[in-house]
PDB file of C-alpha atoms in Angstrom:
ATOM      1  CA  MET A   1      11.423  31.244   8.601  1.00  0.00           C
ATOM      2  CA  ALA A   2      11.442  34.999   8.550  1.00  0.00           C
ATOM      3  CA  ALA A   3      13.886  35.310  11.420  1.00  0.00           C
ATOM      4  CA  SER A   4      16.590  33.430   9.511  1.00  0.00           C
ATOM      5  CA  THR A   5      17.592  36.644   7.763  1.00  0.00           C
ATOM      6  CA  ALA A   6      18.795  37.986  11.104  1.00  0.00           C
ATOM      7  CA  VAL A   7      21.486  35.378  11.611  1.00  0.00           C
ATOM      8  CA  VAL A   8      25.143  36.392  12.035  1.00  0.00           C
ATOM      9  CA  PRO A   9      24.920  40.157  12.325  1.00  0.00           C
ATOM     10  CA  VAL A  10      27.843  41.942  10.662  1.00  0.00           C
ATOM     11  CA  PRO A  11      29.761  44.419  12.826  1.00  0.00           C
ATOM     12  CA  GLY A  12      30.861  47.795  11.584  1.00  0.00           C
ATOM     13  CA  ASP A  13      33.801  46.425   9.657  1.00  0.00           C
ATOM     14  CA  GLU A  14      32.588  46.411   6.045  1.00  0.00           C
ATOM     15  CA  SER A  15      35.274  43.852   5.132  1.00  0.00           C
ATOM     16  CA  LEU A  16      33.140  41.162   6.783  1.00  0.00           C
ATOM     17  CA  ALA A  17      29.973  41.967   4.845  1.00  0.00           C
ATOM     18  CA  CYS A  18      30.931  39.694   1.954  1.00  0.00           C
ATOM     19  CA  TYR A  19      30.775  36.682   4.262  1.00  0.00           C
ATOM     20  CA  LEU A  20      27.242  37.355   5.490  1.00  0.00           C
ATOM     21  CA  GLU A  21      25.423  35.406   2.765  1.00  0.00           C
ATOM     22  CA  ASN A  22      27.699  32.382   3.222  1.00  0.00           C
ATOM     23  CA  ALA A  23      27.099  32.470   6.965  1.00  0.00           C
ATOM     24  CA  ARG A  24      23.329  32.564   6.400  1.00  0.00           C
ATOM     25  CA  THR A  25      23.544  29.620   4.004  1.00  0.00           C
ATOM     26  CA  TYR A  26      25.586  27.508   6.418  1.00  0.00           C
ATOM     27  CA  SER A  27      23.290  28.416   9.295  1.00  0.00           C
ATOM     28  CA  GLN A  28      20.226  27.278   7.358  1.00  0.00           C
ATOM     29  CA  ALA A  29      21.996  24.073   6.281  1.00  0.00           C
ATOM     30  CA  SER A  30      22.347  23.047   9.929  1.00  0.00           C
ATOM     31  CA  LYS A  31      18.793  21.687   9.715  1.00  0.00           C
ATOM     32  CA  ALA A  32      17.449  19.071   7.310  1.00  0.00           C
ATOM     33  CA  PRO A  33      15.265  20.422   4.447  1.00  0.00           C
ATOM     34  CA  ASN A  34      12.097  18.799   5.827  1.00  0.00           C
ATOM     35  CA  THR A  35      12.775  20.302   9.248  1.00  0.00           C
ATOM     36  CA  ARG A  36      13.287  23.753   7.733  1.00  0.00           C
ATOM     37  CA  ARG A  37      10.020  23.476   5.812  1.00  0.00           C
ATOM     38  CA  ALA A  38       8.137  22.439   8.949  1.00  0.00           C
ATOM     39  CA  TYR A  39       9.702  25.247  10.978  1.00  0.00           C
ATOM     40  CA  ARG A  40       8.803  27.828   8.333  1.00  0.00           C
ATOM     41  CA  ALA A  41       5.171  26.690   8.337  1.00  0.00           C
ATOM     42  CA  ASP A  42       5.055  26.618  12.143  1.00  0.00           C
ATOM     43  CA  TRP A  43       6.583  30.076  12.432  1.00  0.00           C
ATOM     44  CA  ALA A  44       4.109  31.457   9.889  1.00  0.00           C
ATOM     45  CA  ALA A  45       1.253  30.006  11.948  1.00  0.00           C
ATOM     46  CA  PHE A  46       2.608  31.653  15.114  1.00  0.00           C
ATOM     47  CA  GLU A  47       2.980  35.024  13.356  1.00  0.00           C
ATOM     48  CA  ARG A  48      -0.612  34.725  12.156  1.00  0.00           C
ATOM     49  CA  PHE A  49      -1.808  34.011  15.708  1.00  0.00           C
ATOM     50  CA  CYS A  50       0.092  37.045  16.978  1.00  0.00           C
ATOM     51  CA  ARG A  51      -1.374  39.347  14.321  1.00  0.00           C
ATOM     52  CA  GLU A  52      -4.901  38.152  15.025  1.00  0.00           C
ATOM     53  CA  HIS A  53      -4.500  38.775  18.755  1.00  0.00           C
ATOM     54  CA  ALA A  54      -2.390  41.944  18.613  1.00  0.00           C
ATOM     55  CA  GLN A  55       0.689  40.242  20.083  1.00  0.00           C
ATOM     56  CA  VAL A  56       4.367  40.669  19.210  1.00  0.00           C
ATOM     57  CA  SER A  57       5.908  37.586  17.618  1.00  0.00           C
ATOM     58  CA  LEU A  58       9.571  38.610  17.774  1.00  0.00           C
ATOM     59  CA  PRO A  59      10.498  38.926  20.523  1.00  0.00           C
ATOM     60  CA  ALA A  60       7.515  37.031  21.910  1.00  0.00           C
ATOM     61  CA  SER A  61       6.690  37.019  25.593  1.00  0.00           C
ATOM     62  CA  PRO A  62       6.408  33.707  27.477  1.00  0.00           C
ATOM     63  CA  ARG A  63       2.744  34.580  28.095  1.00  0.00           C
ATOM     64  CA  THR A  64       2.066  34.853  24.344  1.00  0.00           C
ATOM     65  CA  VAL A  65       3.773  31.516  23.644  1.00  0.00           C
ATOM     66  CA  ALA A  66       1.880  29.820  26.481  1.00  0.00           C
ATOM     67  CA  LEU A  67      -1.425  31.153  25.134  1.00  0.00           C
ATOM     68  CA  TYR A  68      -0.509  29.959  21.641  1.00  0.00           C
ATOM     69  CA  ALA A  69       0.263  26.455  22.904  1.00  0.00           C
ATOM     70  CA  SER A  70      -3.036  26.422  24.802  1.00  0.00           C
ATOM     71  CA  ALA A  71      -4.910  27.533  21.687  1.00  0.00           C
ATOM     72  CA  LEU A  72      -3.377  24.737  19.615  1.00  0.00           C
ATOM     73  CA  ALA A  73      -4.189  22.149  22.275  1.00  0.00           C
ATOM     74  CA  GLY A  74      -7.719  23.480  22.706  1.00  0.00           C
ATOM     75  CA  SER A  75      -8.443  23.192  18.985  1.00  0.00           C
ATOM     76  CA  GLY A  76      -8.471  19.407  19.294  1.00  0.00           C
ATOM     77  CA  ARG A  77      -6.690  19.133  15.934  1.00  0.00           C
ATOM     78  CA  VAL A  78      -3.063  19.404  17.028  1.00  0.00           C
ATOM     79  CA  LYS A  79      -1.272  16.694  19.013  1.00  0.00           C
ATOM     80  CA  ALA A  80       1.043  17.450  21.919  1.00  0.00           C
ATOM     81  CA  ASN A  81       4.127  16.350  19.957  1.00  0.00           C
ATOM     82  CA  THR A  82       3.206  18.701  17.115  1.00  0.00           C
ATOM     83  CA  ILE A  83       2.795  21.582  19.584  1.00  0.00           C
ATOM     84  CA  THR A  84       6.303  20.812  20.846  1.00  0.00           C
ATOM     85  CA  ARG A  85       7.569  21.182  17.272  1.00  0.00           C
ATOM     86  CA  HIS A  86       5.768  24.529  16.973  1.00  0.00           C
ATOM     87  CA  LEU A  87       7.564  25.724  20.092  1.00  0.00           C
ATOM     88  CA  SER A  88      10.870  24.516  18.636  1.00  0.00           C
ATOM     89  CA  ALA A  89      10.239  26.687  15.579  1.00  0.00           C
ATOM     90  CA  ILE A  90       9.545  29.687  17.830  1.00  0.00           C
ATOM     91  CA  SER A  91      12.719  28.972  19.777  1.00  0.00           C
ATOM     92  CA  GLN A  92      14.772  28.686  16.584  1.00  0.00           C
ATOM     93  CA  ALA A  93      13.432  31.991  15.269  1.00  0.00           C
ATOM     94  CA  HIS A  94      14.476  33.761  18.467  1.00  0.00           C
ATOM     95  CA  GLN A  95      17.911  32.154  18.519  1.00  0.00           C
ATOM     96  CA  LEU A  96      18.558  33.089  14.890  1.00  0.00           C
ATOM     97  CA  ALA A  97      17.628  36.661  15.749  1.00  0.00           C
ATOM     98  CA  GLY A  98      20.032  36.641  18.677  1.00  0.00           C
ATOM     99  CA  LEU A  99      17.212  36.766  21.214  1.00  0.00           C
ATOM    100  CA  PRO A 100      16.553  34.598  24.294  1.00  0.00           C
ATOM    101  CA  SER A 101      13.950  31.910  23.682  1.00  0.00           C
ATOM    102  CA  PRO A 102      10.655  32.427  25.529  1.00  0.00           C
ATOM    103  CA  THR A 103      10.000  28.669  25.340  1.00  0.00           C
ATOM    104  CA  ARG A 104      12.539  28.077  28.104  1.00  0.00           C
ATOM    105  CA  GLU A 105      10.586  30.065  30.645  1.00  0.00           C
ATOM    106  CA  ALA A 106       8.787  28.299  33.499  1.00  0.00           C
ATOM    107  CA  LEU A 107       5.325  29.439  32.355  1.00  0.00           C
ATOM    108  CA  VAL A 108       5.685  27.821  28.936  1.00  0.00           C
ATOM    109  CA  ARG A 109       7.225  24.627  30.315  1.00  0.00           C
ATOM    110  CA  THR A 110       4.444  24.298  32.901  1.00  0.00           C
ATOM    111  CA  VAL A 111       1.703  24.773  30.307  1.00  0.00           C
ATOM    112  CA  MET A 112       3.333  22.186  28.029  1.00  0.00           C
ATOM    113  CA  ALA A 113       3.595  19.705  30.904  1.00  0.00           C
ATOM    114  CA  GLY A 114      -0.135  20.127  31.464  1.00  0.00           C
ATOM    115  CA  ILE A 115      -0.909  19.664  27.763  1.00  0.00           C
ATOM    116  CA  ARG A 116       1.087  16.425  27.675  1.00  0.00           C
ATOM    117  CA  ARG A 117      -0.641  15.118  30.788  1.00  0.00           C
ATOM    118  CA  VAL A 118      -4.134  15.949  29.534  1.00  0.00           C
ATOM    119  CA  HIS A 119      -3.744  15.039  25.874  1.00  0.00           C
ATOM    120  CA  GLY A 120      -0.965  12.441  26.029  1.00  0.00           C
ATOM    121  CA  THR A 121       2.010  12.043  23.729  1.00  0.00           C
ATOM    122  CA  ALA A 122       1.313   8.681  22.123  1.00  0.00           C
ATOM    123  CA  VAL A 123       2.111   8.632  18.414  1.00  0.00           C
ATOM    124  CA  ARG A 124      -0.179   6.694  16.098  1.00  0.00           C
ATOM    125  CA  ALA A 125       2.456   4.762  14.225  1.00  0.00           C
ATOM    126  CA  LYS A 126       1.965   3.729  10.627  1.00  0.00           C
ATOM    127  CA  ALA A 127       1.753   0.017   9.926  1.00  0.00           C
ATOM    128  CA  PRO A 128       5.052  -1.716   9.123  1.00  0.00           C
ATOM    129  CA  VAL A 129       5.419  -3.437   5.766  1.00  0.00           C
ATOM    130  CA  SER A 130       6.371  -7.018   6.614  1.00  0.00           C
ATOM    131  CA  PRO A 131       8.257  -9.172   4.083  1.00  0.00           C
ATOM    132  CA  GLU A 132       5.025 -11.073   3.370  1.00  0.00           C
ATOM    133  CA  LEU A 133       3.117  -7.849   2.821  1.00  0.00           C
ATOM    134  CA  LEU A 134       5.911  -6.466   0.663  1.00  0.00           C
ATOM    135  CA  LYS A 135       5.611  -9.512  -1.600  1.00  0.00           C
ATOM    136  CA  ARG A 136       1.881  -8.861  -1.933  1.00  0.00           C
ATOM    137  CA  PHE A 137       2.568  -5.249  -2.874  1.00  0.00           C
ATOM    138  CA  LEU A 138       5.099  -6.299  -5.501  1.00  0.00           C
ATOM    139  CA  GLU A 139       2.534  -8.549  -7.177  1.00  0.00           C
ATOM    140  CA  HIS A 140       0.785  -5.353  -8.298  1.00  0.00           C
ATOM    141  CA  VAL A 141       3.869  -3.595  -9.673  1.00  0.00           C
ATOM    142  CA  PRO A 142       3.506  -3.239 -13.469  1.00  0.00           C
ATOM    143  CA  GLN A 143       5.997  -4.909 -15.794  1.00  0.00           C
ATOM    144  CA  ASP A 144       7.280  -1.694 -17.331  1.00  0.00           C
ATOM    145  CA  LEU A 145      10.073   0.802 -16.682  1.00  0.00           C
ATOM    146  CA  ARG A 146       8.222   2.573 -13.896  1.00  0.00           C
ATOM    147  CA  GLY A 147       7.444  -0.797 -12.364  1.00  0.00           C
ATOM    148  CA  MET A 148      11.144  -1.689 -12.394  1.00  0.00           C
ATOM    149  CA  ARG A 149      11.925   1.541 -10.593  1.00  0.00           C
ATOM    150  CA  ASP A 150       9.209   0.989  -8.001  1.00  0.00           C
ATOM    151  CA  ARG A 151      10.280  -2.601  -7.382  1.00  0.00           C
ATOM    152  CA  ALA A 152      13.883  -1.515  -6.800  1.00  0.00           C
ATOM    153  CA  LEU A 153      12.733   1.443  -4.703  1.00  0.00           C
ATOM    154  CA  LEU A 154      10.672  -0.722  -2.340  1.00  0.00           C
ATOM    155  CA  LEU A 155      13.147  -3.584  -2.028  1.00  0.00           C
ATOM    156  CA  VAL A 156      16.199  -1.374  -1.529  1.00  0.00           C
ATOM    157  CA  GLY A 157      14.211   0.891   0.781  1.00  0.00           C
ATOM    158  CA  PHE A 158      13.211  -2.092   2.907  1.00  0.00           C
ATOM    159  CA  ALA A 159      16.551  -3.932   2.975  1.00  0.00           C
ATOM    160  CA  GLY A 160      18.520  -0.741   3.598  1.00  0.00           C
ATOM    161  CA  ALA A 161      16.038   0.588   6.164  1.00  0.00           C
ATOM    162  CA  PHE A 162      16.231   3.914   4.356  1.00  0.00           C
ATOM    163  CA  ARG A 163      14.461   7.067   5.361  1.00  0.00           C
ATOM    164  CA  ARG A 164      12.584   8.446   2.360  1.00  0.00           C
ATOM    165  CA  SER A 165      14.926  11.452   2.093  1.00  0.00           C
ATOM    166  CA  GLU A 166      17.950   9.126   2.040  1.00  0.00           C
ATOM    167  CA  LEU A 167      16.361   6.858  -0.535  1.00  0.00           C
ATOM    168  CA  VAL A 168      15.605   9.527  -3.121  1.00  0.00           C
ATOM    169  CA  ALA A 169      18.987  11.181  -2.484  1.00  0.00           C
ATOM    170  CA  LEU A 170      20.925   8.036  -3.452  1.00  0.00           C
ATOM    171  CA  ARG A 171      23.149   8.621  -6.450  1.00  0.00           C
ATOM    172  CA  VAL A 172      24.843   6.150  -8.751  1.00  0.00           C
ATOM    173  CA  LYS A 173      28.245   7.017  -7.295  1.00  0.00           C
ATOM    174  CA  ASP A 174      26.915   6.106  -3.829  1.00  0.00           C
ATOM    175  CA  VAL A 175      26.354   2.418  -4.623  1.00  0.00           C
ATOM    176  CA  GLN A 176      28.817  -0.316  -5.415  1.00  0.00           C
ATOM    177  CA  PHE A 177      27.963  -3.843  -6.486  1.00  0.00           C
ATOM    178  CA  VAL A 178      30.214  -6.326  -4.696  1.00  0.00           C
ATOM    179  CA  PRO A 179      30.311 -10.148  -4.634  1.00  0.00           C
ATOM    180  CA  GLU A 180      28.226 -10.206  -1.456  1.00  0.00           C
ATOM    181  CA  GLY A 181      25.587  -7.816  -2.769  1.00  0.00           C
ATOM    182  CA  LEU A 182      25.462  -4.039  -2.579  1.00  0.00           C
ATOM    183  CA  ALA A 183      27.399  -1.463  -0.546  1.00  0.00           C
ATOM    184  CA  ALA A 184      25.560   1.848  -0.272  1.00  0.00           C
ATOM    185  CA  THR A 185      27.067   5.066   1.041  1.00  0.00           C
ATOM    186  CA  ILE A 186      24.679   7.514   2.679  1.00  0.00           C
ATOM    187  CA  PRO A 187      26.397  10.930   2.513  1.00  0.00           C
ATOM    188  CA  HIS A 188      23.890  12.684   4.774  1.00  0.00           C
ATOM    189  CA  SER A 189      21.207  11.435   7.106  1.00  0.00           C
ATOM    190  CA  LYS A 190      19.070  12.589   9.996  1.00  0.00           C
ATOM    191  CA  THR A 191      21.525  11.120  12.497  1.00  0.00           C
ATOM    192  CA  ASP A 192      24.619  12.205  10.540  1.00  0.00           C
ATOM    193  CA  ALA A 193      24.085  15.943  10.308  1.00  0.00           C
ATOM    194  CA  ASP A 194      27.823  16.600   9.854  1.00  0.00           C
ATOM    195  CA  GLY A 195      27.908  14.540   6.660  1.00  0.00           C
ATOM    196  CA  ALA A 196      30.572  12.069   7.788  1.00  0.00           C
ATOM    197  CA  GLY A 197      28.813   9.449   5.670  1.00  0.00           C
ATOM    198  CA  GLU A 198      27.725   5.920   6.538  1.00  0.00           C
ATOM    199  CA  ILE A 199      28.028   2.686   4.582  1.00  0.00           C
ATOM    200  CA  ILE A 200      25.496  -0.117   4.796  1.00  0.00           C
ATOM    201  CA  GLY A 201      25.502  -3.532   3.187  1.00  0.00           C
ATOM    202  CA  ILE A 202      22.564  -5.085   1.372  1.00  0.00           C
ATOM    203  CA  PRO A 203      23.155  -8.791   0.638  1.00  0.00           C
ATOM    204  CA  TYR A 204      21.602 -10.745  -2.191  1.00  0.00           C
ATOM    205  CA  GLY A 205      18.096 -11.954  -1.395  1.00  0.00           C
ATOM    206  CA  LYS A 206      17.208 -15.636  -1.070  1.00  0.00           C
ATOM    207  CA  ASP A 207      14.477 -15.252  -3.700  1.00  0.00           C
ATOM    208  CA  GLU A 208      15.490 -13.744  -7.052  1.00  0.00           C
ATOM    209  CA  VAL A 209      12.054 -12.163  -7.420  1.00  0.00           C
ATOM    210  CA  THR A 210      12.402 -10.164  -4.198  1.00  0.00           C
ATOM    211  CA  CYS A 211      16.167  -9.618  -4.240  1.00  0.00           C
ATOM    212  CA  PRO A 212      16.959  -5.906  -3.741  1.00  0.00           C
ATOM    213  CA  VAL A 213      20.377  -6.194  -5.397  1.00  0.00           C
ATOM    214  CA  ARG A 214      19.035  -7.798  -8.568  1.00  0.00           C
ATOM    215  CA  ALA A 215      16.096  -5.385  -8.657  1.00  0.00           C
ATOM    216  CA  LEU A 216      18.397  -2.366  -8.483  1.00  0.00           C
ATOM    217  CA  ARG A 217      20.728  -3.744 -11.139  1.00  0.00           C
ATOM    218  CA  ALA A 218      17.746  -4.393 -13.436  1.00  0.00           C
ATOM    219  CA  TRP A 219      16.485  -0.836 -12.976  1.00  0.00           C
ATOM    220  CA  LEU A 220      19.870   0.743 -13.681  1.00  0.00           C
ATOM    221  CA  GLU A 221      20.512  -1.414 -16.745  1.00  0.00           C
ATOM    222  CA  ASN A 222      17.088  -0.894 -18.301  1.00  0.00           C
ATOM    223  CA  SER A 223      16.694   2.782 -17.433  1.00  0.00           C
ATOM    224  CA  GLY A 224      20.104   3.820 -18.725  1.00  0.00           C
ATOM    225  CA  VAL A 225      20.775   5.750 -15.518  1.00  0.00           C
ATOM    226  CA  GLU A 226      24.572   5.932 -15.273  1.00  0.00           C
ATOM    227  CA  GLU A 227      25.085   8.968 -13.077  1.00  0.00           C
ATOM    228  CA  GLY A 228      23.179  11.315 -10.807  1.00  0.00           C
ATOM    229  CA  PRO A 229      20.119  10.281  -8.819  1.00  0.00           C
ATOM    230  CA  ILE A 230      19.271   6.580  -8.963  1.00  0.00           C
ATOM    231  CA  PHE A 231      15.538   6.859  -8.475  1.00  0.00           C
ATOM    232  CA  CYS A 232      14.390   9.297 -11.148  1.00  0.00           C
ATOM    233  CA  ALA A 233      10.963  10.375 -12.221  1.00  0.00           C
ATOM    234  CA  VAL A 234       9.552   8.343 -15.114  1.00  0.00           C
ATOM    235  CA  ASP A 235       7.412  10.240 -17.588  1.00  0.00           C
ATOM    236  CA  ARG A 236       4.855   8.270 -19.570  1.00  0.00           C
ATOM    237  CA  TRP A 237       5.759  10.120 -22.767  1.00  0.00           C
ATOM    238  CA  THR A 238       9.483  10.824 -22.587  1.00  0.00           C
ATOM    239  CA  GLY A 239      10.640   7.964 -20.361  1.00  0.00           C
ATOM    240  CA  VAL A 240      13.252   8.392 -17.643  1.00  0.00           C
ATOM    241  CA  SER A 241      13.830  11.934 -16.475  1.00  0.00           C
ATOM    242  CA  ARG A 242      17.048  13.167 -14.890  1.00  0.00           C
ATOM    243  CA  ARG A 243      14.855  14.691 -12.200  1.00  0.00           C
ATOM    244  CA  PRO A 244      15.172  12.869  -8.854  1.00  0.00           C
ATOM    245  CA  LEU A 245      12.000  11.391  -7.444  1.00  0.00           C
ATOM    246  CA  GLU A 246      10.446  13.699  -4.854  1.00  0.00           C
ATOM    247  CA  ASP A 247      10.515  12.164  -1.377  1.00  0.00           C
ATOM    248  CA  HIS A 248       6.742  12.386  -0.850  1.00  0.00           C
ATOM    249  CA  ARG A 249       6.295  10.177  -3.919  1.00  0.00           C
ATOM    250  CA  VAL A 250       7.695   7.219  -1.968  1.00  0.00           C
ATOM    251  CA  ALA A 251       4.681   7.295   0.344  1.00  0.00           C
ATOM    252  CA  LEU A 252       2.286   7.659  -2.585  1.00  0.00           C
ATOM    253  CA  ILE A 253       3.771   4.605  -4.317  1.00  0.00           C
ATOM    254  CA  ILE A 254       3.419   2.521  -1.148  1.00  0.00           C
ATOM    255  CA  LYS A 255      -0.156   3.692  -0.530  1.00  0.00           C
ATOM    256  CA  LYS A 256      -1.151   2.942  -4.114  1.00  0.00           C
ATOM    257  CA  LEU A 257       0.219  -0.591  -3.939  1.00  0.00           C
ATOM    258  CA  ALA A 258      -1.331  -1.126  -0.506  1.00  0.00           C
ATOM    259  CA  ALA A 259      -4.746  -0.254  -1.925  1.00  0.00           C
ATOM    260  CA  LYS A 260      -4.260  -2.656  -4.840  1.00  0.00           C
ATOM    261  CA  ALA A 261      -3.298  -5.377  -2.349  1.00  0.00           C
ATOM    262  CA  GLY A 262      -6.547  -4.841  -0.453  1.00  0.00           C
ATOM    263  CA  CYS A 263      -5.038  -2.917   2.468  1.00  0.00           C
ATOM    264  CA  ASP A 264      -6.018   0.459   3.904  1.00  0.00           C
ATOM    265  CA  PRO A 265      -3.601   2.917   2.243  1.00  0.00           C
ATOM    266  CA  ALA A 266      -4.002   5.380   5.122  1.00  0.00           C
ATOM    267  CA  ALA A 267      -2.299   2.869   7.416  1.00  0.00           C
ATOM    268  CA  PHE A 268       0.999   3.115   5.515  1.00  0.00           C
ATOM    269  CA  SER A 269       3.657   5.707   4.853  1.00  0.00           C
ATOM    270  CA  ALA A 270       7.209   5.799   3.525  1.00  0.00           C
ATOM    271  CA  HIS A 271       8.366   4.968   7.056  1.00  0.00           C
ATOM    272  CA  SER A 272       6.510   1.641   6.788  1.00  0.00           C
ATOM    273  CA  LEU A 273       9.450   0.140   4.873  1.00  0.00           C
ATOM    274  CA  ARG A 274      11.958   1.150   7.544  1.00  0.00           C
ATOM    275  CA  SER A 275       9.801   0.042  10.461  1.00  0.00           C
ATOM    276  CA  GLY A 276       8.910  -3.139   8.588  1.00  0.00           C
ATOM    277  CA  PHE A 277      12.570  -4.046   8.234  1.00  0.00           C
ATOM    278  CA  ALA A 278      13.334  -3.402  11.918  1.00  0.00           C
ATOM    279  CA  THR A 279      10.290  -5.386  13.048  1.00  0.00           C
ATOM    280  CA  ALA A 280      11.069  -8.315  10.740  1.00  0.00           C
ATOM    281  CA  ALA A 281      14.723  -8.325  11.809  1.00  0.00           C
ATOM    282  CA  ALA A 282      13.646  -8.421  15.451  1.00  0.00           C
ATOM    283  CA  GLU A 283      11.231 -11.261  14.707  1.00  0.00           C
ATOM    284  CA  GLY A 284      14.107 -13.139  13.088  1.00  0.00           C
ATOM    285  CA  GLY A 285      16.223 -12.775  16.220  1.00  0.00           C
ATOM    286  CA  ALA A 286      18.655 -10.071  15.050  1.00  0.00           C
ATOM    287  CA  SER A 287      20.479  -8.298  17.871  1.00  0.00           C
ATOM    288  CA  GLU A 288      19.815  -4.702  18.885  1.00  0.00           C
ATOM    289  CA  ARG A 289      23.262  -3.701  17.656  1.00  0.00           C
ATOM    290  CA  ALA A 290      22.805  -5.357  14.257  1.00  0.00           C
ATOM    291  CA  ILE A 291      19.438  -3.652  13.753  1.00  0.00           C
ATOM    292  CA  MET A 292      20.847  -0.275  14.800  1.00  0.00           C
ATOM    293  CA  ASP A 293      23.790  -0.665  12.424  1.00  0.00           C
ATOM    294  CA  GLN A 294      21.396  -1.126   9.506  1.00  0.00           C
ATOM    295  CA  THR A 295      18.752   1.446  10.517  1.00  0.00           C
ATOM    296  CA  ARG A 296      21.370   3.946  11.742  1.00  0.00           C
ATOM    297  CA  HIS A 297      19.350   4.724  14.850  1.00  0.00           C
ATOM    298  CA  ARG A 298      21.239   6.414  17.654  1.00  0.00           C
ATOM    299  CA  SER A 299      18.621   5.714  20.295  1.00  0.00           C
ATOM    300  CA  LEU A 300      18.001   2.261  21.733  1.00  0.00           C
ATOM    301  CA  LYS A 301      14.576   3.450  22.864  1.00  0.00           C
ATOM    302  CA  GLN A 302      13.230   3.662  19.310  1.00  0.00           C
ATOM    303  CA  VAL A 303      14.808   0.396  18.185  1.00  0.00           C
ATOM    304  CA  ARG A 304      13.413  -1.424  21.196  1.00  0.00           C
ATOM    305  CA  ARG A 305       9.910  -0.414  20.134  1.00  0.00           C
ATOM    306  CA  TYR A 306      10.422  -2.412  16.966  1.00  0.00           C
ATOM    307  CA  ILE A 307      11.999  -5.295  18.863  1.00  0.00           C
ATOM    308  CA  ARG A 308       9.073  -5.381  21.268  1.00  0.00           C
ATOM    309  CA  ARG A 309       6.632  -5.346  18.354  1.00  0.00           C
ATOM    310  CA  GLY A 310       8.581  -8.113  16.641  1.00  0.00           C
ATOM    311  CA  SER A 311       8.657 -10.319  19.748  1.00  0.00           C
ATOM    312  CA  LEU A 312       5.069  -9.772  20.899  1.00  0.00           C
ATOM    313  CA  PHE A 313       4.236 -13.384  20.152  1.00  0.00           C
ATOM    314  CA  ARG A 314       7.621 -15.048  19.724  1.00  0.00           C
ATOM    315  CA  ASP A 315       8.624 -14.443  23.359  1.00  0.00           C
ATOM    316  CA  ASN A 316       5.121 -14.046  24.769  1.00  0.00           C
ATOM    317  CA  PRO A 317       4.963 -15.407  28.363  1.00  0.00           C
ATOM    318  CA  VAL A 318       1.466 -16.760  27.707  1.00  0.00           C
ATOM    319  CA  ARG A 319       3.250 -19.598  25.893  1.00  0.00           C
ATOM    320  CA  ASN A 320       4.657 -20.639  29.273  1.00  0.00           C
ATOM    321  CA  THR A 321       1.238 -20.973  30.848  1.00  0.00           C
ATOM    322  CA  ALA A 322      -1.246 -23.830  30.712  1.00  0.00           C
ATOM    323  CA  LEU A 323      -3.527 -22.025  28.260  1.00  0.00           C
TER     324      LEU A 323
END
């Protein structure tokens, strides 16, 4: 985001100038990498809109921001929740530049309220990967080194309810095999921005074929990965790379296996493992607290969506009727 260079202005005292770059780095690190990428793209789109319509982007007037939001909504291609993210990027740019955010003004808030009412805010969720579906996917994993990695990736991703960024960031030093299974430390996560770290347990699976602990051990032993990122890229010519798997590759692996299993790949994403775990746990009768401990959600609202999905038929009141 262009405005990020304006953060932490240095006063006249030249002795403070040496700290400017560090301050910029720490300021940028306050947001997750994916969030920063999205904000940069959103800010670039707003600057482009302003250039095309002879408007000032920084500082932007509330009228300009309201018109931009209306233009996005009127295009029919941008959802209300995405427009909200665009406005967050605009707000961040102004704050980093030490300027008041135009998104807080009544005009902008009123226009956004109208956009939400007209266009709605429902999110088209990706399909969860249930345990049964996961087993079908695994039937199409090849019996080679890359297949071992993908098997471990999917099973650990499901059992640990990992976000894709957390999954590819796992390092050998972050996991410990214990008698009960696997203890994994997550140094940073979306809900742990301060990096306090969280530990989750992944017990041995009932079926050796779909056991996440055994799958991870097999991958580490056969790949020779002893330090650094656990889930590395696998090159067809040179074997295991020390390069960590890129997070978008998780979704591609899932989509590829979904297609081979006869499912619509567009219905799945990397989040399908996480939502699949929460839904299956709810179906199995796990408590809200137990699910939240594993998924590391901070909001009951999101977890209860999974619980509701998981109990749609188990606790359905139709069962108590004469039908």
